XYZ file of N, CA, C and O in Angstrom:
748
model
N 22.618 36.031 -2.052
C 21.560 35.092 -2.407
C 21.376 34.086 -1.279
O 22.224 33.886 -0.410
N 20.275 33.510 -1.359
C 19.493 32.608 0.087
C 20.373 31.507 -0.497
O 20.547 31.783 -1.684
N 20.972 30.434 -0.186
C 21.702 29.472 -0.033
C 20.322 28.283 -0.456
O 20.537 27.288 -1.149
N 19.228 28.556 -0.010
C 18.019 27.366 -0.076
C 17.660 27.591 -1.274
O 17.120 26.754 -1.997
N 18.049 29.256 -1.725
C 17.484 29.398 -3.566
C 18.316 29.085 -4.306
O 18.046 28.981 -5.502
N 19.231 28.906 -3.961
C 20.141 28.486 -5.173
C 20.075 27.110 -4.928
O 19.494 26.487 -5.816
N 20.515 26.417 -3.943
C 19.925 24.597 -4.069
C 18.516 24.589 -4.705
O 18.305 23.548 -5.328
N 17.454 25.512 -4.712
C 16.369 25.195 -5.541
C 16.519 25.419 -6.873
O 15.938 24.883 -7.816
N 17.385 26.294 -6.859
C 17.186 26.826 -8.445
C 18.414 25.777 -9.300
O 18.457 25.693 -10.528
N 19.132 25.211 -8.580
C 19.927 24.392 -9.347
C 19.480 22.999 -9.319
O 20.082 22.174 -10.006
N 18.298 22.589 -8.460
C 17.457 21.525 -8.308
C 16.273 21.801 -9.776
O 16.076 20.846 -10.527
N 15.770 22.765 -9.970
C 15.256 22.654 -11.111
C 15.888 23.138 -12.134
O 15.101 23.474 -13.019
N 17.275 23.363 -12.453
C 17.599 23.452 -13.726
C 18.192 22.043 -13.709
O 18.215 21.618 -14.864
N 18.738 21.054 -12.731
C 18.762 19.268 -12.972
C 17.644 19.313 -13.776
O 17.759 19.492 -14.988
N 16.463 19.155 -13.181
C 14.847 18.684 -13.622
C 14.781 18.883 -15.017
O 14.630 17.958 -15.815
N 14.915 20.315 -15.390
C 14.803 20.588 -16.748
C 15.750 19.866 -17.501
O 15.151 19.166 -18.318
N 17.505 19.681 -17.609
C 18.012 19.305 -18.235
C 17.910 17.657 -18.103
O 18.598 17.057 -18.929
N 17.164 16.857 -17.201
C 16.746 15.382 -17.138
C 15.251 15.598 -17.867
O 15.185 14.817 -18.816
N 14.483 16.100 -17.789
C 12.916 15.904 -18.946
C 13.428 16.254 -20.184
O 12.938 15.687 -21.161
N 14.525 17.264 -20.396
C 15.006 17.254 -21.579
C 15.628 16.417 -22.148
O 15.466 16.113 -23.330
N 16.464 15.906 -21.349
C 17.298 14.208 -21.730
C 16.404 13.338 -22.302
O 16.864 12.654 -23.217
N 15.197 13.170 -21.996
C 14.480 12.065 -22.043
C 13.179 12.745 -22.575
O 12.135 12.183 -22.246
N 13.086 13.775 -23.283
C 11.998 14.517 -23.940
C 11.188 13.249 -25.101
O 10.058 12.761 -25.093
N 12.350 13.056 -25.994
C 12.464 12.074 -27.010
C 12.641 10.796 -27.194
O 12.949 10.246 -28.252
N 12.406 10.204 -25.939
C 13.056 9.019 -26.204
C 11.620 8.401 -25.297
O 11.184 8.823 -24.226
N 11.197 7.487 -25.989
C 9.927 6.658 -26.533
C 10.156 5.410 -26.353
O 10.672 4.862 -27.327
N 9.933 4.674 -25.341
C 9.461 3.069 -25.122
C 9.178 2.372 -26.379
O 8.350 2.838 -27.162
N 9.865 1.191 -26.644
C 10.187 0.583 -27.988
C 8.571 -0.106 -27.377
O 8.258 -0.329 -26.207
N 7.553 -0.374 -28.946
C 6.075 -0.617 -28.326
C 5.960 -2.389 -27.860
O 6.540 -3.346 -28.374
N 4.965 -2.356 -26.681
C 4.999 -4.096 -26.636
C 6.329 -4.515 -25.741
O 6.270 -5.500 -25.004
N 7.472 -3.756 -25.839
C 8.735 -4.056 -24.819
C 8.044 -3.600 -23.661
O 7.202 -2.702 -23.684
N 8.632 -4.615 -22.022
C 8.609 -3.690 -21.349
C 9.207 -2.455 -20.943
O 9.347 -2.160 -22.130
N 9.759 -1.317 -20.262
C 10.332 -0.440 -20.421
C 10.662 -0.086 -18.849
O 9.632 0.180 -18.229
N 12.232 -0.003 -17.826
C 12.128 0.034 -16.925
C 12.330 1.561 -16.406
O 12.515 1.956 -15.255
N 12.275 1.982 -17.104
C 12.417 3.530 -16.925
C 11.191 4.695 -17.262
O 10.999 5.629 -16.483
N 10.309 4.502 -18.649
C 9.303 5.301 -18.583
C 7.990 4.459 -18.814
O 7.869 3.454 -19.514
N 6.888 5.209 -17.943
C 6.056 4.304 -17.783
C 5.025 4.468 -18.663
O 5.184 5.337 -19.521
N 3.880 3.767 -18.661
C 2.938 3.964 -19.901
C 2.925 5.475 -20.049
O 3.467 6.074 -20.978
N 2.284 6.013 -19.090
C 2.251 7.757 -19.166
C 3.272 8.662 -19.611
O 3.189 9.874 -19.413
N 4.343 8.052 -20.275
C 5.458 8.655 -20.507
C 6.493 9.632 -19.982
O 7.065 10.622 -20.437
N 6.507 8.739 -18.471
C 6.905 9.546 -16.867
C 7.623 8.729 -16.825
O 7.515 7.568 -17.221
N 8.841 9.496 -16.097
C 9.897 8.210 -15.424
C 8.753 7.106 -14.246
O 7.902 7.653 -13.545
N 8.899 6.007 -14.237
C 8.563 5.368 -12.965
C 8.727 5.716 -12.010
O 9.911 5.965 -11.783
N 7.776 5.957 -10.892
C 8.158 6.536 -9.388
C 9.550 6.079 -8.728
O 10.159 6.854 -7.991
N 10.126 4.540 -9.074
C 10.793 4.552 -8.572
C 12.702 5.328 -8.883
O 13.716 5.628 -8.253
N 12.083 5.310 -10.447
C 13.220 6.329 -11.164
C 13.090 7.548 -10.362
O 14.021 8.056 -9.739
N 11.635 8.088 -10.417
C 11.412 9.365 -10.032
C 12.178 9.868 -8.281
O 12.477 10.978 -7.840
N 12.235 9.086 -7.936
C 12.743 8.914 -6.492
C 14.091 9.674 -6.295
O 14.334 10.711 -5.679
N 15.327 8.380 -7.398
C 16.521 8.442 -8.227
C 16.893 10.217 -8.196
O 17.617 10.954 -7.528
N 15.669 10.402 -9.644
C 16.131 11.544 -10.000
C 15.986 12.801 -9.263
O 16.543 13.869 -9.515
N 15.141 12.526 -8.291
C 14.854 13.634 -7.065
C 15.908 13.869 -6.727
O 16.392 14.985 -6.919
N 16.813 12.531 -5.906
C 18.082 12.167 -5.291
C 19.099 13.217 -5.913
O 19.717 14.050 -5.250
N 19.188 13.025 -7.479
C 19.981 13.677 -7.889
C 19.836 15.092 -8.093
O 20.756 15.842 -8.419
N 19.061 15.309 -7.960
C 18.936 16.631 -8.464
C 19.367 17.686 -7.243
O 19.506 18.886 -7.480
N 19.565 17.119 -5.913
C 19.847 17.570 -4.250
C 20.988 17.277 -4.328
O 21.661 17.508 -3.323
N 21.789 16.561 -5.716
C 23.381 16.525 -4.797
C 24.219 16.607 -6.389
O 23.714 16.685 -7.509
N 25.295 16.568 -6.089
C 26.456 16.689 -6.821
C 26.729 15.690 -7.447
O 27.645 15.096 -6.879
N 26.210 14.908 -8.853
C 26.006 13.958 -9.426
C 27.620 13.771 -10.145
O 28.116 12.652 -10.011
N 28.269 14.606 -10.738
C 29.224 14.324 -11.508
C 30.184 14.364 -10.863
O 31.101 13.679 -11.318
N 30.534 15.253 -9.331
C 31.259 15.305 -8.981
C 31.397 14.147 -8.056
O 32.535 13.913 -7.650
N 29.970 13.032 -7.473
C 30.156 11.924 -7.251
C 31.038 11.087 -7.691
O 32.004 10.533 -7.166
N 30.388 11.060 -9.156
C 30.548 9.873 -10.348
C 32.768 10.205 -10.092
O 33.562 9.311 -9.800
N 33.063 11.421 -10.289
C 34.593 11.399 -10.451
C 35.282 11.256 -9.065
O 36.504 11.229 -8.919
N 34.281 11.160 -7.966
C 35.408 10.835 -6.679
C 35.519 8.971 -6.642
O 36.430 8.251 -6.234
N 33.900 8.556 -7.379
C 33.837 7.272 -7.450
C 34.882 6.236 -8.800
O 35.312 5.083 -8.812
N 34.930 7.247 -9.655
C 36.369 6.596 -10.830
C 37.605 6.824 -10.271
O 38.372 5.881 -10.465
N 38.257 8.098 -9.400
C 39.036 8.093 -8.737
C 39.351 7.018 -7.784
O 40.484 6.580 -7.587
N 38.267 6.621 -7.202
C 38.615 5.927 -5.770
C 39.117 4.335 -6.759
O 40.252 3.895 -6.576
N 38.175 3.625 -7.734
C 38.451 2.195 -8.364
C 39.803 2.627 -8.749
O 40.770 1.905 -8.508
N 39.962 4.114 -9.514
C 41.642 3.705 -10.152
C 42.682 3.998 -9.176
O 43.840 3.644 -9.395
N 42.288 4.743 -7.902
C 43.088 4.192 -6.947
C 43.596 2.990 -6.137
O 44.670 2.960 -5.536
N 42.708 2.025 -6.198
C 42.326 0.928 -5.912
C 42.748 -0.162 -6.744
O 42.614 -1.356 -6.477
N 43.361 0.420 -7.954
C 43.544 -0.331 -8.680
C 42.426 -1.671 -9.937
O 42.807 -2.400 -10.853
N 41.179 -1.457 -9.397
C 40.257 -2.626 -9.510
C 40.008 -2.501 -11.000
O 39.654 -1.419 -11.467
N 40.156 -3.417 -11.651
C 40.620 -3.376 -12.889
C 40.144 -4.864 -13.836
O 40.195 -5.873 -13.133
N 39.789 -5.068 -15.009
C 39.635 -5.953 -15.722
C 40.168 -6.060 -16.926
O 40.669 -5.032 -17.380
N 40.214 -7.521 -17.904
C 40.920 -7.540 -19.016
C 40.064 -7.868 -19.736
O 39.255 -8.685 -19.296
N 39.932 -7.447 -20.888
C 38.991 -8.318 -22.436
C 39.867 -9.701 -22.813
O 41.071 -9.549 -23.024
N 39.543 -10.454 -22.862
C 40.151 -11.807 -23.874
C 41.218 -11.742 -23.209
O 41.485 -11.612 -22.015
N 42.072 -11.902 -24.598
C 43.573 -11.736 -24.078
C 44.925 -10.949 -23.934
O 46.113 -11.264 -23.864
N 43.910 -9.308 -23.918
C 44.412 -8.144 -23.776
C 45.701 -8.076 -23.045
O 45.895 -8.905 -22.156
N 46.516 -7.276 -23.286
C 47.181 -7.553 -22.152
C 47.146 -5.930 -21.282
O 47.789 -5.781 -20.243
N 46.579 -5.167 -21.694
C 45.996 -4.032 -20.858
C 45.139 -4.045 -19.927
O 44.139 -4.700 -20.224
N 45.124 -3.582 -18.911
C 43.843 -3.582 -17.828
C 43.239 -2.522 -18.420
O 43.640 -1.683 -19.227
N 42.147 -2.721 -17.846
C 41.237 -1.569 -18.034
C 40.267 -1.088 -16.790
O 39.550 -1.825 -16.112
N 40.439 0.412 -16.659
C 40.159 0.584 -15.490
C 38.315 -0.260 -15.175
O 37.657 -0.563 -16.171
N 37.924 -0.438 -14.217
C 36.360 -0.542 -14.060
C 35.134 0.434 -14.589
O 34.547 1.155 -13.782
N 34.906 0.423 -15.492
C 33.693 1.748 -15.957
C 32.464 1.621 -14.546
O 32.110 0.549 -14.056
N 32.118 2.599 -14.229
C 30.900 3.367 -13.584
C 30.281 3.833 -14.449
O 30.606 4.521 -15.417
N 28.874 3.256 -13.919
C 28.019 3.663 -15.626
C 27.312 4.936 -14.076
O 27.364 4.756 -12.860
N 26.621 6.338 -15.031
C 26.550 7.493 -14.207
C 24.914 7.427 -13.631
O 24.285 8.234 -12.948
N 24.463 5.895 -14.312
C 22.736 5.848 -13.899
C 22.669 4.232 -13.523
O 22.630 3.373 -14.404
N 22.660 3.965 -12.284
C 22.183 2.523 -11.770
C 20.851 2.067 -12.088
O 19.863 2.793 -11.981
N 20.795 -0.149 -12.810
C 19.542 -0.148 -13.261
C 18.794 0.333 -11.647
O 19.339 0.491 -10.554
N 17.684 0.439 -11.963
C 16.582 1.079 -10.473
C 15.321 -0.186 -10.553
O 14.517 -0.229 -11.484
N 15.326 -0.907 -9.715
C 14.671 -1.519 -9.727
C 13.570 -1.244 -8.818
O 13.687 -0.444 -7.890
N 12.317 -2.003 -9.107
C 11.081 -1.433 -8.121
C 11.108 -2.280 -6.926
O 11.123 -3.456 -7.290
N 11.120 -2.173 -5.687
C 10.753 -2.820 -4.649
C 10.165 -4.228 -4.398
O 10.609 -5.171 -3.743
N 8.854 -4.060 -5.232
C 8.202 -5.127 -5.190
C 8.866 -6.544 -6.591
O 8.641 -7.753 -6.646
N 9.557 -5.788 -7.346
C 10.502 -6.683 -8.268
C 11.430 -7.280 -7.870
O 11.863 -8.402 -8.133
N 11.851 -6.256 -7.000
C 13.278 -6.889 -6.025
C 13.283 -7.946 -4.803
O 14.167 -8.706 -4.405
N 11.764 -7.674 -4.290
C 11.334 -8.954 -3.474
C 11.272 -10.051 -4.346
O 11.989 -10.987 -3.992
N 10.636 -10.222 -5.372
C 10.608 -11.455 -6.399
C 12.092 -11.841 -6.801
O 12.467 -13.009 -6.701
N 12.797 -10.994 -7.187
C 13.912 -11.342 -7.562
C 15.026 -12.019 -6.175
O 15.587 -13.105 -6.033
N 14.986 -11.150 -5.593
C 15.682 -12.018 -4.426
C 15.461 -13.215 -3.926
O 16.413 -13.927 -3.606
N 13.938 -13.698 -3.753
C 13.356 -14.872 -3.391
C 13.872 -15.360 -4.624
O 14.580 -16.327 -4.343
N 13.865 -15.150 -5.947
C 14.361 -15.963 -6.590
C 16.002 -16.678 -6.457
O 16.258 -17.841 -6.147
N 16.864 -15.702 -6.761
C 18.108 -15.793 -6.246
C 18.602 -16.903 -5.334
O 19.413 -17.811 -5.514
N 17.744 -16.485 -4.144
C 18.347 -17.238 -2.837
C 18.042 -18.568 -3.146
O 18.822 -19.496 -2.932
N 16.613 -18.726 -3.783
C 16.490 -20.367 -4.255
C 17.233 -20.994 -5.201
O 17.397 -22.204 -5.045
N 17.748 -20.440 -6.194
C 18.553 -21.177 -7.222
C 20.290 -20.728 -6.662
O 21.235 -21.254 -7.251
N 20.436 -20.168 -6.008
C 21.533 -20.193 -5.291
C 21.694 -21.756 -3.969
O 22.756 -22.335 -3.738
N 20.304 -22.103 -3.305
C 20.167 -22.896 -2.684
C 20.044 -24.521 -3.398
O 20.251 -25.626 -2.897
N 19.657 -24.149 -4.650
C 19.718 -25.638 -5.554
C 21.031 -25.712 -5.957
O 21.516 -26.822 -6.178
N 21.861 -24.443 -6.122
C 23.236 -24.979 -6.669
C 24.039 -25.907 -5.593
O 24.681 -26.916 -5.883
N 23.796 -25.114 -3.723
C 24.417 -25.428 -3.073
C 23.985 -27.116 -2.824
O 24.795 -27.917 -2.358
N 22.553 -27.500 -3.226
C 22.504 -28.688 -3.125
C 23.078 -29.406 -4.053
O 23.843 -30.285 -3.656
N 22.872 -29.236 -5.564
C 23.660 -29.563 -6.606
C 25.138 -30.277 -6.255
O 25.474 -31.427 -6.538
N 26.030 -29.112 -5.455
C 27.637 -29.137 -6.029
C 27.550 -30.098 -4.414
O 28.532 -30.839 -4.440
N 27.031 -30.250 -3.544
C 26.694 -30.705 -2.034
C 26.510 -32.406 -2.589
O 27.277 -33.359 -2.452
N 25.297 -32.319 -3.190
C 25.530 -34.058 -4.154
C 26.233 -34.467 -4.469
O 26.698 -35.501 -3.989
N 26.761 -33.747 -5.633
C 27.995 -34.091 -6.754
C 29.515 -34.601 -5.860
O 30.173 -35.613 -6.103
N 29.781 -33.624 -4.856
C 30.875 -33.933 -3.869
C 30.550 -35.109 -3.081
O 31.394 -35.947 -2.766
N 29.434 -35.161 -2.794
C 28.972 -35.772 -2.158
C 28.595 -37.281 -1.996
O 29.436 -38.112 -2.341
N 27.314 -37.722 -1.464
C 26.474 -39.314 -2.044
C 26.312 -39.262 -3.765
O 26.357 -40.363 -4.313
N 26.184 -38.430 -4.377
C 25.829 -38.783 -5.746
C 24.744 -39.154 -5.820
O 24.606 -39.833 -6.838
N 23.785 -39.057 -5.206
C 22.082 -39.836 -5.443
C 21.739 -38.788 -6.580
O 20.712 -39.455 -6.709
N 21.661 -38.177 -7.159
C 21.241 -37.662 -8.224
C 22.100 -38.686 -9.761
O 21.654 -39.030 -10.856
N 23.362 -38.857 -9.138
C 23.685 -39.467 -10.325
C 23.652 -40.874 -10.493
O 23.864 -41.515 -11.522
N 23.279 -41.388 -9.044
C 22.980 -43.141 -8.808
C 21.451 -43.039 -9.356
O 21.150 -44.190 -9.672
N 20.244 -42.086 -9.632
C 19.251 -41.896 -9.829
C 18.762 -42.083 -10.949
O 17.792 -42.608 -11.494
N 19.732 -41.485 -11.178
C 19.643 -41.388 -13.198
C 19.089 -39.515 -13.392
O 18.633 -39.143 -14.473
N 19.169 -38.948 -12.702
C 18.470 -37.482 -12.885
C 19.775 -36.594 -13.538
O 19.633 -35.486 -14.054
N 21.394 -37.489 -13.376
C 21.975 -36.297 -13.870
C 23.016 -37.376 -14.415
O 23.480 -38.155 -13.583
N 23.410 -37.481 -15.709
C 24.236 -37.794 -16.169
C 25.539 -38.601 -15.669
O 26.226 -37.647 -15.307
N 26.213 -39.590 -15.452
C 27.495 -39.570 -14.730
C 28.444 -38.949 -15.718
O 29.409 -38.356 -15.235
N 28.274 -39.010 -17.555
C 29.408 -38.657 -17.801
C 29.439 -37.027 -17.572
O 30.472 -36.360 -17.512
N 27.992 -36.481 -17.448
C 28.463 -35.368 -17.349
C 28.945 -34.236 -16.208
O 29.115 -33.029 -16.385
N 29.077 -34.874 -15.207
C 29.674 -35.022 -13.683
C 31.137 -35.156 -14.074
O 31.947 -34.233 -14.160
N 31.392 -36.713 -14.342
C 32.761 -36.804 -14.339
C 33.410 -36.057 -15.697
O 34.315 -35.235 -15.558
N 32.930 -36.372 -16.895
C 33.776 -35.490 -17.845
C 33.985 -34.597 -17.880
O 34.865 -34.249 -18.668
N 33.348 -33.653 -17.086
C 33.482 -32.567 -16.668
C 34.847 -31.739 -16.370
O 35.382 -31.997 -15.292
N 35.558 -30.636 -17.324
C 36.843 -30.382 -16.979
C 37.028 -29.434 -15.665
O 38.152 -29.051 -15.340
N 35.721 -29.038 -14.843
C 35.267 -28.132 -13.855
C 35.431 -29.111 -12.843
O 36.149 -28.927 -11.860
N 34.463 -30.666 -13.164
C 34.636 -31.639 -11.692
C 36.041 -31.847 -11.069
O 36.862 -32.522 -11.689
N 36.253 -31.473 -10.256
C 37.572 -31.441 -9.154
C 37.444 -33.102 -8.296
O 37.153 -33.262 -7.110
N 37.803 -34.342 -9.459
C 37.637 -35.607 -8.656
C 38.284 -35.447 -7.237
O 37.495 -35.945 -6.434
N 39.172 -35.056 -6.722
C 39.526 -35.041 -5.535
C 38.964 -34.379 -3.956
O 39.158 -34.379 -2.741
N 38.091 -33.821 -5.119
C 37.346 -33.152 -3.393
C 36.252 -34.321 -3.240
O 35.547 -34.121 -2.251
N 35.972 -35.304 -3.840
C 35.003 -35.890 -3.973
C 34.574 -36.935 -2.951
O 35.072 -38.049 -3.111
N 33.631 -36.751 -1.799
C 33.905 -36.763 -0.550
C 34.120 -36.095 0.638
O 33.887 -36.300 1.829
N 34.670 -35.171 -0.085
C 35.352 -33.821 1.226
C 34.291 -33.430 2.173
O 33.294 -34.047 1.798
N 34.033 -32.816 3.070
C 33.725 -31.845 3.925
C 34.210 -30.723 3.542
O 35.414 -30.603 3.770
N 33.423 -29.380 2.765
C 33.980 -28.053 2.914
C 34.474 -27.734 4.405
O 34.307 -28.362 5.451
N 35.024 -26.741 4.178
C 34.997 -25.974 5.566
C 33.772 -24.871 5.746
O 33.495 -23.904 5.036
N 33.045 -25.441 7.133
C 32.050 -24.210 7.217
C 30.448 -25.016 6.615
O 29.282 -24.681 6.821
N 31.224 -26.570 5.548
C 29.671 -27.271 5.598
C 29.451 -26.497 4.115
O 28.828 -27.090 3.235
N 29.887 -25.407 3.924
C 29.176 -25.083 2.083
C 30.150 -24.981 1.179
O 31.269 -24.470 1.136
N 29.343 -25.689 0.348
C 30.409 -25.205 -0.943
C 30.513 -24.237 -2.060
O 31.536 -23.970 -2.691
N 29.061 -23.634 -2.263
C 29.290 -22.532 -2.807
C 29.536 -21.023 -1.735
O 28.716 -20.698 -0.876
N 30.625 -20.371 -1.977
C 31.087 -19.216 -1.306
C 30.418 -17.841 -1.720
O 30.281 -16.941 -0.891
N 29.994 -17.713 -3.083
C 30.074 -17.120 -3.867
C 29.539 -17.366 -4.865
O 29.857 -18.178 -5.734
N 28.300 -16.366 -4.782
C 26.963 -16.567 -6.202
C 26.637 -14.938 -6.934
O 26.941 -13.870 -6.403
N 26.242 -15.034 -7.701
C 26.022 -13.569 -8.860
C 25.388 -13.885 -9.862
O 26.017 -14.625 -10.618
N 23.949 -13.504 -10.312
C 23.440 -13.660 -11.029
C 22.875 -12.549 -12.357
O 22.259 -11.552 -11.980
N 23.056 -12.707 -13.622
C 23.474 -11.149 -14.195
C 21.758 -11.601 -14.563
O 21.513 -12.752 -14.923
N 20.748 -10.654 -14.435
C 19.264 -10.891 -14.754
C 18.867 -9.841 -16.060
O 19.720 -9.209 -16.683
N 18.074 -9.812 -16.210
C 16.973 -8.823 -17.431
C 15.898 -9.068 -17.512
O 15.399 -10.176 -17.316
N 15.230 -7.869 -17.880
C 13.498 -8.354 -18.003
C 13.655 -8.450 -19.540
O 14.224 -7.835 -20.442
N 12.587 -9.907 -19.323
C 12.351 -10.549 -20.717
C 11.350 -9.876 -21.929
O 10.791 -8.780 -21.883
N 11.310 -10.789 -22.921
C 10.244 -9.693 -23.288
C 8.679 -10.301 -22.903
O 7.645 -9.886 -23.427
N 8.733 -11.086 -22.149
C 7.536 -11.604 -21.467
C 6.803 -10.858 -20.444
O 5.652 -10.920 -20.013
N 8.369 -9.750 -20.053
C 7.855 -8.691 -18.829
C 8.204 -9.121 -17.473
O 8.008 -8.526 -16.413
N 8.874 -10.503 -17.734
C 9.090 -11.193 -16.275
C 10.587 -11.243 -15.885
O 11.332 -11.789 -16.698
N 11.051 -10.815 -14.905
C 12.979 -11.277 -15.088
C 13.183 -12.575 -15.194
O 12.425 -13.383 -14.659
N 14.209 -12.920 -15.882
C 15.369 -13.177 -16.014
C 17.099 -13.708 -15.667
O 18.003 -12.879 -15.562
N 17.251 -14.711 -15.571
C 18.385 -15.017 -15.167
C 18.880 -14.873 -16.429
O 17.967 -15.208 -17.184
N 20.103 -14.467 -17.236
C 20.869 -14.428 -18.250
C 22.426 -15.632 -17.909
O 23.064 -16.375 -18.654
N 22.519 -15.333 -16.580
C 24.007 -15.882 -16.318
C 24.089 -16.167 -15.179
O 23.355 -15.661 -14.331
N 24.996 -17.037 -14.917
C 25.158 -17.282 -13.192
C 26.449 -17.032 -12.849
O 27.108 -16.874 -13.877
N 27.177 -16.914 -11.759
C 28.591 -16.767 -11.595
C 29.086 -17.102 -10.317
O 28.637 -16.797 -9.212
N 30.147 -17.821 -10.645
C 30.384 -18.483 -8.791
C 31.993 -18.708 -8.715
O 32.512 -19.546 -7.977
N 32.770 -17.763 -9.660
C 34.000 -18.043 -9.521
C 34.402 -16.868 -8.857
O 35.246 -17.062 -7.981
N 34.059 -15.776 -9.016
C 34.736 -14.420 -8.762
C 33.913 -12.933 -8.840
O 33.592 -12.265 -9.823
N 33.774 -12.773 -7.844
C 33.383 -11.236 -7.591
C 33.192 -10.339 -9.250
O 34.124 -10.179 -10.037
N 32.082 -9.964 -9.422
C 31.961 -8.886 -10.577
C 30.834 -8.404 -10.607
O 29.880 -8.855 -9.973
N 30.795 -7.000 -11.674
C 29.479 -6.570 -11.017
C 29.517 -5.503 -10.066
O 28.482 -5.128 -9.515
């Protein structure tokens, strides 16, 4: 057998068993939906995705990629488990569209840039809180405010190191910030 027919022919039996995956499954109405589009087609940019996959070795990815974290050890806890648990790999990344991801990033970098002014104040002159725009007790009561850096010079001039923002589209159709995160790598 031709080596190019069998990558084709196992490229469209992917195809078939992905339109079959998703034969039935129907955009909740009025939600937006980031996967099938009004026409009841994956989105081009899914469509892209699933091209991708359908040219390569999807599962056998997915198990060199759970191999490699539980080699690695990279690991998390619930509450106050005392088990780790390995990192789940989910086997379909959200896919975002291009032109969403420009919006979203411009977003990002700006509320990443107000925090750095934020925690830059707070350490800082305090004119937000000599202002009256932000609370003093809620600066100082704060069990997060670290009175002792108060004043400091970071090293490097910044103080946030480390930003992560977990997003969703709303049901307005617009993203979403859900969460912010600035202690530790996740995600």
């Amino acid at each position: 057998m031709n080596p190019a027919a069998g990558s084709k022919a196992a490229a469209a039996s992917f195809e078939e068993d992905w339109a079959a995956s998703y034969a039935d499954y129907a955009p909740l109405p009025g939600i937006p939906d980031e996967f099938i589009g009004a026409d009841g087609q994956p989105r081009p940019h899914w469509r892209r995705l699933l091209d991708y996959l359908s040219a390569n070795d999807m599962e056998r990815s997915l198990a060199v990629a759970r191999r490699h974290i539980r080699d690695l050890g990279i690991s998390y806890r619930v509450g106050d488990e005392a088990k780790e648990r390995n990192w789940p790999v989910s086997s379909l990344p959200l896919v975002i569209d291009e032109s969403d991801w420009q919006a979203i990033s411009a977003g990002i970098v700006q509320r990443a840039s107000m925090f750095e002014a934020l925690l830059a104040d707070v350490y800082g002159p305090a004119k937000l809180v000599a202002d009256g725009v932000l609370p003093a007790a809620a600066v100082a009561g704060s069990k997060e405010y670290l009175r002792p850096l108060a004043g400091v010079k970071p090293p490097g001039g910044r103080w946030l190191h480390l930003y992560a923002a977990d997003i969703g589209r709303g049901p307005d159709g617009r993203w979403w910030v859900l969460n912010d995160r600035a202690q530790a790598p996740s995600g």
